[in-house]
Each structure stands twice: as structure tokens, then as C-alpha cells.
Tab-separated table of C-alpha atoms in Angstrom:
chain	number	residue	atom	x	y	z
A	815	MET	CA	36.458	-96.211	-10.298
A	816	GLY	CA	40.084	-97.179	-11.044
A	817	LYS	CA	41.024	-100.456	-12.623
A	818	LYS	CA	41.875	-103.427	-10.492
A	819	GLN	CA	45.542	-103.405	-9.568
A	820	PRO	CA	47.438	-105.905	-11.750
A	821	ASP	CA	49.659	-108.639	-10.465
A	822	ASN	CA	53.251	-107.608	-9.926
A	823	PRO	CA	54.745	-107.658	-13.469
A	824	LEU	CA	58.267	-107.946	-12.056
A	825	LYS	CA	57.770	-111.573	-11.117
A	826	LYS	CA	58.672	-112.748	-14.619
A	827	TYR	CA	62.033	-110.926	-14.629
A	828	ASP	CA	65.302	-111.589	-12.912
A	829	PHE	CA	66.653	-108.090	-12.394
A	830	SER	CA	69.631	-108.993	-10.231
A	831	PRO	CA	72.049	-107.881	-11.427
A	832	ILE	CA	70.760	-105.540	-14.173
A	833	LYS	CA	72.645	-104.654	-17.318
A	834	MET	CA	71.570	-101.059	-17.836
A	835	ARG	CA	70.604	-100.041	-21.364
A	836	LYS	CA	70.869	-96.521	-22.716
A	837	PRO	CA	68.119	-94.711	-24.665
A	838	SER	CA	68.890	-92.654	-27.742
A	839	ILE	CA	70.145	-89.076	-27.430
A	840	LEU	CA	67.938	-86.112	-28.245
A	841	LYS	CA	68.457	-84.053	-31.374
A	842	SER	CA	67.030	-80.835	-32.758
A	843	GLY	CA	63.341	-81.140	-33.652
A	844	ASP	CA	62.612	-84.130	-31.425
A	845	LEU	CA	59.253	-84.400	-29.672
A	846	VAL	CA	59.242	-84.498	-25.856
A	847	ALA	CA	56.223	-85.586	-23.804
A	848	LEU	CA	55.513	-83.538	-20.669
A	849	THR	CA	53.777	-85.419	-17.869
A	850	SER	CA	52.306	-84.858	-14.403
A	851	HIS	CA	53.244	-88.040	-12.569
A	852	SER	CA	52.639	-86.575	-9.110
A	853	ASN	CA	50.350	-83.558	-8.957
A	854	GLY	CA	48.446	-81.043	-11.059
A	855	THR	CA	50.500	-77.919	-10.450
A	856	ALA	CA	50.499	-77.089	-14.175
A	857	TYR	CA	46.706	-76.651	-13.943
A	858	ILE	CA	47.135	-74.175	-11.079
A	859	TYR	CA	49.883	-72.140	-12.769
A	860	PRO	CA	49.148	-72.288	-16.521
A	861	ASN	CA	51.211	-69.179	-17.304
A	862	ARG	CA	54.278	-70.622	-15.582
A	863	TYR	CA	53.762	-73.904	-17.391
A	864	GLN	CA	53.586	-72.234	-20.805
A	865	ILE	CA	56.789	-70.313	-20.069
A	866	GLY	CA	58.556	-73.529	-19.078
A	867	LYS	CA	57.452	-75.174	-22.321
A	868	ARG	CA	58.553	-72.207	-24.419
A	869	GLN	CA	61.953	-71.866	-22.766
A	870	LEU	CA	62.591	-75.582	-23.196
A	871	GLU	CA	61.596	-75.507	-26.851
A	872	GLU	CA	63.593	-72.386	-27.693
A	873	ALA	CA	66.752	-73.305	-25.795
A	874	PHE	CA	67.066	-76.828	-27.200
A	875	HIS	CA	65.078	-76.617	-30.464
A	876	LEU	CA	62.641	-79.279	-29.299
A	877	ARG	CA	58.919	-79.783	-29.755
A	878	THR	CA	56.653	-80.658	-26.826
A	879	ILE	CA	53.368	-82.422	-26.285
A	880	GLU	CA	51.372	-83.011	-23.095
A	881	THR	CA	50.468	-86.527	-22.109
A	882	PRO	CA	46.668	-86.982	-22.187
A	883	ASN	CA	46.091	-86.304	-18.480
A	884	ALA	CA	48.968	-83.931	-17.742
A	885	LEU	CA	46.863	-80.785	-17.383
A	886	LEU	CA	44.003	-82.216	-15.348
A	887	PRO	CA	43.025	-80.501	-12.071
A	888	PRO	CA	45.037	-81.601	-9.025
A	889	GLU	CA	42.177	-83.448	-7.333
A	890	GLU	CA	41.429	-85.510	-10.428
A	891	LEU	CA	45.076	-86.481	-10.838
A	892	TYR	CA	45.386	-87.301	-7.156
A	893	ASN	CA	42.372	-89.586	-7.331
A	894	SER	CA	43.700	-91.540	-10.298
A	895	PRO	CA	47.236	-92.906	-10.124
A	896	GLN	CA	46.061	-95.179	-12.958
A	897	LYS	CA	45.731	-92.160	-15.290
A	898	ARG	CA	49.181	-90.921	-14.360
A	899	ALA	CA	50.704	-94.333	-15.054
A	900	ASP	CA	48.740	-94.539	-18.300
A	901	ASP	CA	50.355	-91.265	-19.367
A	902	ILE	CA	53.819	-92.789	-18.975
A	903	HIS	CA	52.696	-95.763	-21.060
A	904	TRP	CA	51.178	-93.472	-23.702
A	905	ALA	CA	54.469	-91.612	-24.091
A	906	LEU	CA	56.466	-94.844	-24.273
A	907	LYS	CA	54.205	-96.320	-26.979
A	908	ASN	CA	53.991	-93.125	-29.046
A	909	PRO	CA	56.615	-93.610	-31.796
A	910	ASN	CA	56.983	-89.853	-32.265
A	911	VAL	CA	57.922	-89.174	-28.635
A	912	LYS	CA	61.659	-89.353	-27.966
A	913	ALA	CA	61.749	-88.390	-24.267
A	914	ILE	CA	59.524	-87.875	-21.225
A	915	PHE	CA	60.052	-84.844	-18.983
A	916	SER	CA	58.498	-84.347	-15.561
A	917	ILE	CA	56.388	-81.218	-15.164
A	918	ILE	CA	56.852	-81.085	-11.375
A	919	GLY	CA	57.258	-83.376	-8.400
A	920	GLY	CA	54.934	-84.005	-5.467
A	921	ASP	CA	54.627	-86.653	-2.790
A	922	ASP	CA	52.613	-89.625	-4.039
A	923	ALA	CA	54.156	-91.010	-7.242
A	924	VAL	CA	54.763	-94.146	-5.176
A	925	ARG	CA	51.064	-94.899	-5.765
A	926	LEU	CA	51.826	-95.456	-9.468
A	927	ILE	CA	53.957	-98.541	-8.889
A	928	PRO	CA	51.148	-101.174	-9.042
A	929	TYR	CA	49.977	-99.740	-12.388
A	930	LEU	CA	53.326	-99.424	-14.164
A	931	ASP	CA	54.140	-101.776	-17.038
A	932	PHE	CA	57.826	-102.587	-16.608
A	933	ASP	CA	57.853	-104.701	-19.746
A	934	LEU	CA	56.737	-101.632	-21.719
A	935	ILE	CA	59.485	-99.486	-20.177
A	936	ARG	CA	62.052	-102.090	-21.177
A	937	LYS	CA	60.749	-102.590	-24.720
A	938	HIS	CA	60.414	-98.872	-25.489
A	939	PRO	CA	63.523	-97.279	-23.961
A	940	LYS	CA	63.221	-93.505	-23.827
A	941	ILE	CA	64.818	-90.717	-21.834
A	942	PHE	CA	63.055	-89.859	-18.595
A	943	LEU	CA	64.059	-86.581	-16.906
A	944	GLY	CA	62.893	-85.260	-13.537
A	945	TYR	CA	63.774	-84.916	-9.865
A	946	SER	CA	62.234	-85.030	-6.387
A	947	ASP	CA	59.150	-87.325	-6.495
A	948	ALA	CA	60.279	-88.411	-9.963
A	949	THR	CA	62.671	-90.642	-7.994
A	950	VAL	CA	59.871	-93.231	-8.066
A	951	LEU	CA	59.893	-93.392	-11.854
A	952	HIS	CA	63.680	-93.384	-11.983
A	953	PHE	CA	63.657	-96.509	-9.825
A	954	ALA	CA	60.993	-98.037	-12.071
A	955	PHE	CA	63.159	-97.359	-15.134
A	956	MET	CA	66.190	-98.713	-13.301
A	957	LYS	CA	64.245	-101.851	-12.353
A	958	ALA	CA	63.435	-102.285	-16.037
A	959	GLY	CA	67.116	-101.808	-16.885
A	960	ILE	CA	66.871	-98.391	-18.559
A	961	VAL	CA	69.149	-95.427	-17.794
A	962	SER	CA	67.260	-92.258	-16.802
A	963	ILE	CA	68.347	-88.749	-15.790
A	964	TYR	CA	67.852	-87.005	-12.436
A	965	GLY	CA	67.477	-83.353	-13.376
A	966	PRO	CA	65.260	-80.289	-13.852
A	967	SER	CA	61.506	-80.237	-14.362
A	968	ILE	CA	59.339	-77.953	-16.477
A	969	LEU	CA	57.877	-75.747	-13.721
A	970	SER	CA	61.124	-75.221	-11.849
A	971	GLY	CA	64.314	-75.460	-13.915
A	972	PHE	CA	62.909	-74.909	-17.400
A	973	ALA	CA	60.507	-72.142	-16.316
A	974	GLU	CA	63.243	-70.259	-14.428
A	975	ASN	CA	62.493	-66.566	-13.923
A	976	GLY	CA	64.165	-64.443	-16.573
A	977	GLY	CA	65.368	-67.423	-18.601
A	978	LEU	CA	67.402	-70.588	-18.110
A	979	PHE	CA	70.491	-70.582	-15.949
A	980	PRO	CA	73.569	-71.236	-18.143
A	981	TYR	CA	74.789	-73.966	-15.780
A	982	MET	CA	71.553	-75.950	-16.107
A	983	ARG	CA	71.349	-75.372	-19.844
A	984	LYS	CA	74.872	-76.694	-20.367
A	985	ALA	CA	74.232	-79.745	-18.167
A	986	VAL	CA	71.124	-80.698	-20.143
A	987	GLN	CA	72.927	-80.156	-23.447
A	988	ASN	CA	75.982	-82.196	-22.437
A	989	ILE	CA	74.077	-85.211	-21.133
A	990	LEU	CA	70.840	-85.446	-23.162
A	991	PHE	CA	72.223	-84.480	-26.568
A	992	SER	CA	75.533	-86.363	-26.579
A	993	ASP	CA	76.718	-89.956	-26.750
A	994	LYS	CA	80.212	-89.023	-25.538
A	995	PRO	CA	81.532	-89.702	-22.019
A	996	ILE	CA	80.120	-86.975	-19.787
A	997	GLY	CA	83.350	-86.097	-17.981
A	998	ASN	CA	83.743	-83.858	-14.943
A	999	LEU	CA	80.680	-82.586	-13.099
A	1000	VAL	CA	82.069	-79.126	-12.518
A	1001	PRO	CA	80.630	-77.103	-9.627
A	1002	ASN	CA	78.484	-74.077	-10.312
A	1003	LEU	CA	80.445	-71.054	-9.080
A	1004	ASP	CA	78.110	-68.390	-10.487
A	1005	GLY	CA	75.805	-68.429	-7.472
A	1006	TRP	CA	72.720	-70.420	-6.504
A	1007	THR	CA	69.211	-69.659	-5.308
A	1008	ASP	CA	66.325	-71.027	-3.273
A	1009	GLU	CA	64.373	-67.751	-3.335
A	1010	LEU	CA	60.615	-68.262	-3.593
A	1011	LEU	CA	58.733	-66.027	-6.028
A	1012	ASN	CA	54.992	-66.258	-6.549
A	1013	TRP	CA	54.325	-68.478	-9.578
A	1014	GLY	CA	50.773	-67.132	-9.724
A	1015	ASN	CA	51.913	-63.544	-10.347
A	1016	PRO	CA	53.006	-63.142	-13.997
A	1017	SER	CA	54.781	-59.873	-13.153
A	1018	THR	CA	57.447	-61.779	-11.196
A	1019	GLN	CA	58.348	-64.032	-14.107
A	1020	GLN	CA	60.953	-61.629	-15.495
A	1021	LEU	CA	62.525	-60.987	-12.096
A	1022	ARG	CA	65.808	-62.778	-11.724
A	1023	ARG	CA	66.031	-64.565	-8.398
A	1024	THR	CA	68.658	-63.415	-5.917
A	1025	LEU	CA	71.805	-65.541	-6.048
A	1026	LYS	CA	73.864	-66.641	-3.066
A	1027	PRO	CA	77.628	-67.245	-3.300
A	1028	SER	CA	78.692	-70.785	-4.162
A	1029	SER	CA	81.949	-72.119	-2.762
A	1030	GLY	CA	81.896	-75.307	-4.815
A	1031	TYR	CA	82.006	-78.913	-3.649
A	1032	ARG	CA	83.243	-80.082	-0.256
A	1033	PHE	CA	85.242	-83.336	-0.155
A	1034	LEU	CA	84.852	-85.114	3.187
A	1035	ASN	CA	85.708	-88.265	5.153
A	1036	SER	CA	88.249	-90.025	2.909
A	1037	GLN	CA	91.050	-89.382	0.441
A	1038	LYS	CA	90.418	-92.636	-1.384
A	1039	ILE	CA	89.503	-92.607	-5.061
A	1040	ALA	CA	86.120	-94.281	-5.487
A	1041	CYS	CA	84.358	-95.640	-8.567
A	1042	GLY	CA	80.883	-97.056	-8.979
A	1043	ARG	CA	77.542	-96.857	-10.716
A	1044	LEU	CA	75.214	-94.017	-9.755
A	1045	ILE	CA	72.030	-94.703	-7.807
A	1046	GLY	CA	69.966	-92.405	-5.595
A	1047	GLY	CA	67.453	-89.548	-5.632
A	1048	CYS	CA	65.443	-87.525	-3.136
A	1049	ILE	CA	66.001	-89.229	0.202
A	1050	GLU	CA	62.469	-88.621	1.509
A	1051	VAL	CA	61.073	-90.380	-1.574
A	1052	LEU	CA	63.611	-93.185	-1.183
A	1053	ASP	CA	62.186	-93.732	2.288
A	1054	MET	CA	58.748	-94.325	0.727
A	1055	LEU	CA	60.223	-96.795	-1.768
A	1056	LYS	CA	61.873	-99.143	0.727
A	1057	GLY	CA	60.452	-102.641	0.382
A	1058	SER	CA	58.441	-101.768	-2.727
A	1059	ALA	CA	58.516	-103.597	-6.056
A	1060	VAL	CA	61.083	-101.145	-7.441
A	1061	TRP	CA	63.483	-101.205	-4.496
A	1062	PRO	CA	66.874	-102.532	-5.729
A	1063	SER	CA	68.161	-105.925	-4.727
A	1064	PRO	CA	71.210	-105.976	-2.412
A	1065	THR	CA	73.574	-106.758	-5.286
A	1066	GLN	CA	72.424	-103.662	-7.175
A	1067	TRP	CA	73.910	-101.559	-4.373
A	1068	ASP	CA	77.282	-103.278	-4.643
A	1069	GLY	CA	80.054	-100.772	-5.290
A	1070	CYS	CA	77.645	-97.947	-6.067
A	1071	ILE	CA	78.077	-94.207	-5.778
A	1072	PHE	CA	75.023	-93.139	-3.779
A	1073	PHE	CA	73.721	-89.671	-4.665
A	1074	PHE	CA	70.958	-88.069	-2.664
A	1075	GLU	CA	69.432	-84.734	-1.817
A	1076	ILE	CA	66.832	-83.326	0.568
A	1077	SER	CA	63.597	-81.606	-0.466
A	1078	GLU	CA	62.325	-78.173	0.453
A	1079	GLU	CA	60.591	-79.733	3.472
A	1080	THR	CA	64.064	-79.957	5.097
A	1081	PRO	CA	63.547	-82.592	7.794
A	1082	PRO	CA	65.787	-82.190	10.862
A	1083	PRO	CA	69.417	-83.294	10.499
A	1084	ARG	CA	68.845	-86.098	13.001
A	1085	TRP	CA	66.190	-87.502	10.651
A	1086	LEU	CA	68.957	-87.926	8.083
A	1087	LEU	CA	71.029	-89.660	10.740
A	1088	TYR	CA	68.207	-92.144	11.324
A	1089	GLN	CA	67.781	-92.733	7.581
A	1090	LEU	CA	71.446	-93.521	7.059
A	1091	ARG	CA	71.504	-95.773	10.113
A	1092	ASN	CA	68.649	-97.627	8.473
A	1093	TYR	CA	70.743	-98.076	5.314
A	1094	ALA	CA	73.488	-99.429	7.560
A	1095	ALA	CA	71.074	-101.827	9.297
A	1096	MET	CA	69.859	-103.108	5.921
A	1097	GLY	CA	73.437	-103.842	4.911
A	1098	ILE	CA	73.294	-101.298	2.090
A	1099	LEU	CA	75.660	-98.644	3.414
A	1100	LYS	CA	78.647	-101.000	3.542
A	1101	ARG	CA	78.077	-101.857	-0.138
A	1102	MET	CA	78.589	-98.230	-1.228
A	1103	ASN	CA	81.878	-96.908	-2.590
A	1104	GLY	CA	81.065	-93.228	-2.173
A	1105	ILE	CA	78.371	-90.607	-1.525
A	1106	LEU	CA	77.333	-87.474	-3.430
A	1107	PHE	CA	75.186	-85.089	-1.373
A	1108	GLY	CA	73.201	-82.296	-3.030
A	1109	ARG	CA	73.131	-78.799	-1.573
A	1110	VAL	CA	70.282	-78.283	0.901
A	1111	GLY	CA	68.214	-75.178	0.275
A	1112	PHE	CA	65.803	-73.327	2.549
A	1113	VAL	CA	68.084	-73.707	5.585
A	1114	SER	CA	70.972	-71.783	7.114
A	1115	GLU	CA	74.573	-72.605	6.220
A	1116	GLU	CA	74.991	-73.854	9.791
A	1117	LYS	CA	72.151	-76.342	9.371
A	1118	ASN	CA	73.573	-77.412	6.017
A	1119	HIS	CA	76.769	-78.378	7.817
A	1120	GLU	CA	74.702	-80.261	10.406
A	1121	TYR	CA	73.441	-82.562	7.659
A	1122	GLU	CA	77.040	-83.216	6.653
A	1123	LYS	CA	77.922	-84.049	10.264
A	1124	MET	CA	75.155	-86.646	10.358
A	1125	ILE	CA	76.559	-88.361	7.272
A	1126	LEU	CA	80.043	-88.424	8.753
A	1127	LYS	CA	78.742	-89.661	12.112
A	1128	VAL	CA	77.124	-92.729	10.552
A	1129	LEU	CA	80.184	-93.499	8.428
A	1130	GLN	CA	82.321	-93.291	11.555
A	1131	GLU	CA	79.937	-95.571	13.442
A	1132	GLU	CA	80.211	-98.111	10.624
A	1133	ASN	CA	83.984	-97.677	10.156
A	1134	LEU	CA	83.504	-96.862	6.481
A	1135	ASP	CA	86.390	-95.118	4.771
A	1136	ILE	CA	84.560	-93.850	1.692
A	1137	PRO	CA	84.618	-90.357	0.170
A	1138	VAL	CA	81.716	-87.943	0.531
A	1139	VAL	CA	81.183	-84.957	-1.757
A	1140	SER	CA	78.682	-82.433	-0.439
A	1141	ASN	CA	77.276	-79.092	-1.609
A	1142	MET	CA	76.701	-80.502	-5.086
A	1143	ASP	CA	74.467	-78.867	-7.671
A	1144	PHE	CA	71.523	-81.228	-7.987
A	1145	GLY	CA	68.138	-81.286	-6.309
A	1146	HIS	CA	65.977	-78.557	-4.856
A	1147	THR	CA	68.168	-75.512	-5.448
A	1148	GLU	CA	68.826	-73.787	-8.756
A	1149	PRO	CA	70.606	-74.054	-11.042
A	1150	GLN	CA	70.812	-77.805	-10.976
A	1151	GLY	CA	72.773	-80.232	-13.063
A	1152	CYS	CA	71.909	-83.732	-14.224
A	1153	ILE	CA	72.817	-87.112	-12.729
A	1154	PRO	CA	72.306	-90.268	-14.844
A	1155	TYR	CA	71.326	-93.516	-13.170
A	1156	GLY	CA	73.359	-96.666	-13.609
A	1157	VAL	CA	76.441	-95.200	-15.267
A	1158	SER	CA	79.996	-95.127	-13.937
A	1159	CYS	CA	81.221	-92.285	-11.755
A	1160	GLN	CA	84.587	-91.575	-10.154
A	1161	ILE	CA	85.225	-89.483	-7.040
A	1162	ASN	CA	88.808	-88.267	-6.774
A	1163	PRO	CA	89.326	-86.380	-3.489
A	1164	LEU	CA	92.975	-85.735	-4.308
A	1165	GLU	CA	92.144	-83.876	-7.495
A	1166	GLN	CA	88.812	-82.598	-6.099
A	1167	THR	CA	86.858	-83.980	-9.058
A	1168	VAL	CA	83.651	-85.895	-9.671
A	1169	THR	CA	83.711	-87.500	-13.105
A	1170	ILE	CA	81.118	-89.500	-15.021
A	1171	THR	CA	83.371	-91.752	-17.003
A	1172	GLU	CA	80.923	-92.981	-19.633
A	1173	ASN	CA	78.056	-91.751	-21.779
A	1174	ALA	CA	74.502	-91.828	-20.434
A	1175	LEU	CA	72.819	-92.189	-23.833
A	1176	GLU	CA	73.489	-93.805	-27.206
A	1177	ARG	CA	73.291	-92.228	-30.654
A	1178	ASN	CA	71.035	-95.105	-31.666
A	1179	PHE	CA	69.651	-97.459	-29.041
A	1180	LYS	CA	71.031	-100.972	-29.451
A	1181	ARG	CA	68.113	-103.404	-29.309
A	1182	ASN	CA	70.169	-106.380	-28.228
A	1183	PHE	CA	67.633	-108.139	-26.074
């Protein structure tokens, strides 16, 4: 049986507003912990997992280690959110581990929240990288005041068929290995893919996935220049987080740049309309300075534009003159870039640029608390 759920550890903190703190950058030879915070897909596809590990290690000259429960069977992981939370704590407390990378997403990381030690996250600041259901842990890190990175996971981005996409490789290098301002998030113009190849068939691993043409970003709704701190994730997961212990206070949304993307489940465009109307009803939408919308895969181009129309419809209903940038390279299509939480971003519709104006990580973490 699992341990009794602890009292909410957030009660002893005043997180509104948060001063975000930046973990240390990665360097050659660093040890990265790989964790299964949502499901046990690595157990089902061990060959794919080993390829993802190897390609990560070779491309960035890193070492990897699994968290104690990372390779357990899916049913065992599902039945124990405590073990999955314990793995995050293990990686944070291990002095040799410099970063934590998500192996894959899922749909129930929200069950980890009662077991997470936010004090530990704050006292042992380390890079956390992942996307999709990893949104839960990003919000936990954000609640604890630590910058984290929305980006590729081991089984998808790092295990890419035929080797890493150059666009993804450069994004990881520029953000996780540097303490310099990140600069422009340039669009990927080399083509993108959502093609599904069987992870259980090793013979497909060397087959490059078919690429579709990429036309770059689309700047919509406003010509105003917007600045703000980045907050967001997978919008279906955000829906699960509303009202939870890690949901941001109203002031944390003030002046933000909201980035979001939609999973491979591709809910109907009107579902997105309802979600954004909910943000409006909560008073959150009017606090935003701009929106970044990730490309939607697994749908037609026509349906992709329907999602955009839903965003614009809600902004029109609320009389909000804020810029929207759609068709961006983060989320559930490949290659994907990286988006850091809590750092400053500028949208310039006139110059057609999206710029992260500060560094996401420090060369040496400043323990000034």
C-alpha cells in the first residue's frame, strides 16, 4: 500500500509573486537522471529507450542514469504515484545528478502532486526537461520558484529515427548548455513530421520519418510588441491542473506570455474555444500579454487553422489586442525546440520575431535564499 498522503507542503510558503531561480547549465560529462513520471513506456520499448539514451549521450557528451523506478512495468508505475514522486526526490538529492529528463509523457502525472516535496525542489535546484504530461512537474518546479525547460523527451525527441534532428539538437545545446541570453526562437524551415512508426519494430529505427513542408510562424491578431514571462504547457494537462496545489496565483499570470500546445489526442477546435473562455472567466486571459501556440500534429492543415480561429474568436470576444504566434515548433510534432518557464520573452509582430531576452540557466547557481 502507498504511504499516507502528506499535508500540503505549500502552506508554509508565500509563492505570490515568485522570484524564479535558475539552475546551473549542463557541461560535458555531466550525469543526467532519466525518469518515468507518468507511465512505463520504456519497459514496453526497451530497444527504443536504449537508442534514446545513446543518442543523448553521444550528441551532448553526457552520462545517464535511471531513477530507481524508471524501468518498472507500466501497471506497477501506474499503481504507485508515490514511487514516481520518490524518483524525482532521489534525483534532486543525488549530488552527482545535474539534470532530470523525462522519458515520456502520459496522462496521470497530476497524481504525483500530493507526494511532491516542494521544499526539496527549491533547495536542490536542477534542470528538469520534458513536455506533454511533464507540464505537471514544470508547474511544481515553477511553484517552488525554479526555472525548468519544456522540451523533448527520451523516447520521442532523443530517440528520433535515424538520429537527432539538427533543429532540436541546436535548441537543446543553446538553452541547456549556455548561460547567455537565448535570443531569437527561429522557426524550423527544414520540414516537420508527425509520422507514426512502430517503436516495437527495431527495423524501423533507421528509417527517417517523412517530413512535411514548414512555412514558419504565423503572427496573428495584433501588431503590438509584447513582453512577459513564459508560462504554459500542454493545454489538456493544464486543464487537469486547474485548482490544484501547483496552479499559479492570479498575480503569477500578470503580463505573461502564455505558450501552449495540443497533444496527439487532438480534441475538437471548439474544445479549445471552451478552454480559453474558461481562462477568460477566471480572469486569467486579460492578464496575458501574448500567446505562443505550438503546431498541431495529426490533423489536416484546415483543422490546424480552425484551432487558430478559436483563439482569435475568444480574444475578439474579450476585446484583447494581444499578439498571437502560431505554428511554433514545440510540443507533439518533431523536431521541437525548448521553452523555458519564468524567463522573459518578447513577441515583435513587426519584425516577425519571438525572442527570449534572458538566459534560462546560470553557470553556477546562486544560492541566495
